[in-house]
Amino acid sequence: MALPSIIPTSGVHRLSLFSSPSSARTTLHLLSSSNFPFRFNPIPHLHCPPAAGKRSADYRVHCSPAAKPTSQDMDKGLPFCVEAGMPSSQLRNKNLEGLIAMVLMFAQLSSPLPFFGWEPFPTPPANAVLYSPDTKVPRTGELALRKAIPANANMKAIQNSLEDLSYLLRIPQRKPYGTMEGNVKKALKIATEEKNSILASLPEEFRDKGSSLYASLIDGKGGLQALIKNIKDQDPDKVSVSLASSLDTIAEIELLQVCNTSSPVSSPFHWVLSSHKNQLACRLNGRGTVEFTIEKGDGSAFSPEAGGESRKTVKIQVTVDGYSAPLTAGNFAKLVVDGAYDGAKLNTINQAVITDDGLDKNAGYSVPLEIMPSEQFEPLYRTKLSIQDGELPVLPMSVYGAVAMAHSDVSEEYSAPYQFFFYLYDKRNSGLGGLSFDEGQFSVFGYATSGRDILSQIKTGDVIRSAKMVDGQDRLILPAQS
């Protein structure tokens, strides 16, 4: 008997078998299986008349989603019709059952009928974001900080169109270059049509610099026109380089626009209750840079840089974001300026490098939990985000080197007055969407932007020799200035 051939015809699949003629009647056992997304209605025994003088036989299997066979159907051979004459002496039920099972498998793969009511591996709605592989969360501190700049709406529209290319470039094999080109052309259209609005949003003293950056964004070596050309050439490496250049230029323009904000960041929690007395909160009106000098507590050395020597001390720089977390960043910056972290001991626990609790230090104050949700213009206070319901923060914790305050030992609605940690994000310990299971639970206020490779070398007992605010101290708004 030859192998079967499957010919799909409008939901009816044909199985052709070739054998020697015989006048014997054939009994077929049709199988039903719960493994198929559509239900087959079995006909226990279907007797087929002999096909005298024929050396071939055709079997037609009709796939019906949910129908019960009637006597009329049986006469017509529905929902399954097997019409043939077969030599019963050469076939056994076991072989036939395996053959029909194979037919049904092919029918499932090739059937044009919709599989009503079938959902493969349904995901509960509550886990839709956490387990979605398409969750668009910044993967680096630089990207997260760039997206967090509260700039002109037109610039944000341009930026958002280009940021989508970062995700499209991750697609393996055939990349959607047509979609990429459409995104860049959309950004270019906004940039050219809204040129006056964009430049007018710049402070007067930065207008010339902004105009130069704008020209570079449109026609520069790494500008939008060059990006479109690289996309048409379908060169992913050049697209990536041009995209990074364009986004860096956009970030520079946005930062100049933010400088036009004359009033300090306001907050409904402009005052907080510390553990000792009523105290006004410090605020960071913009961004700052803090540099930590770390040394080994046991006198050993850190691993050398490429081609270098072992190092007794190393430096880590953190960009602190007062746009998205003004109170938390302000409290942290004030502690750094006051030297509160000089000599602090570090511990490594649960994917984090955390400072000691500072109970022996009369410094800092308990800031309310402060998280800026995406697409919002001011932070939420004393409220955690519901990631499973689709709420995402502007400053995600799911980034290696994220910097956040620990929770207060009194209430998780407040941050600790002194204790902070570096988060060592590991995708292997996260949901399928790449989100930490602690996302939206802590006040993230910045990222390690230099020296991230050092974080994995820090061990319990290592010490912060010094912490200095090397940029942005002039943006720190102290209580007396509020």
mmCIF file of C-alpha atoms in Angstrom, residues 22-27 46-50 86-89:
data_model
loop_
_atom_site.group_PDB
_atom_site.id
_atom_site.type_symbol
_atom_site.label_atom_id
_atom_site.label_comp_id
_atom_site.label_asym_id
_atom_site.label_seq_id
_atom_site.Cartn_x
_atom_site.Cartn_y
_atom_site.Cartn_z
ATOM 1 C CA SER A 22 -10.579 -7.127 -3.486
ATOM 2 C CA SER A 23 -14.250 -7.781 -3.043
ATOM 3 C CA ALA A 24 -14.098 -7.898 0.724
ATOM 4 C CA ARG A 25 -15.964 -5.352 2.795
ATOM 5 C CA THR A 26 -13.820 -3.002 4.825
ATOM 6 C CA THR A 27 -14.499 -1.817 8.355
ATOM 7 C CA LEU A 46 -18.410 2.630 8.609
ATOM 8 C CA HIS A 47 -18.829 -0.175 6.110
ATOM 9 C CA CYS A 48 -17.664 0.546 2.620
ATOM 10 C CA PRO A 49 -18.778 -1.430 -0.391
ATOM 11 C CA PRO A 50 -16.085 -3.016 -2.482
ATOM 12 C CA MET A 86 -9.967 -1.980 0.269
ATOM 13 C CA PRO A 87 -8.459 -5.432 0.624
ATOM 14 C CA SER A 88 -9.325 -6.315 4.185
ATOM 15 C CA SER A 89 -6.943 -9.220 4.194
#
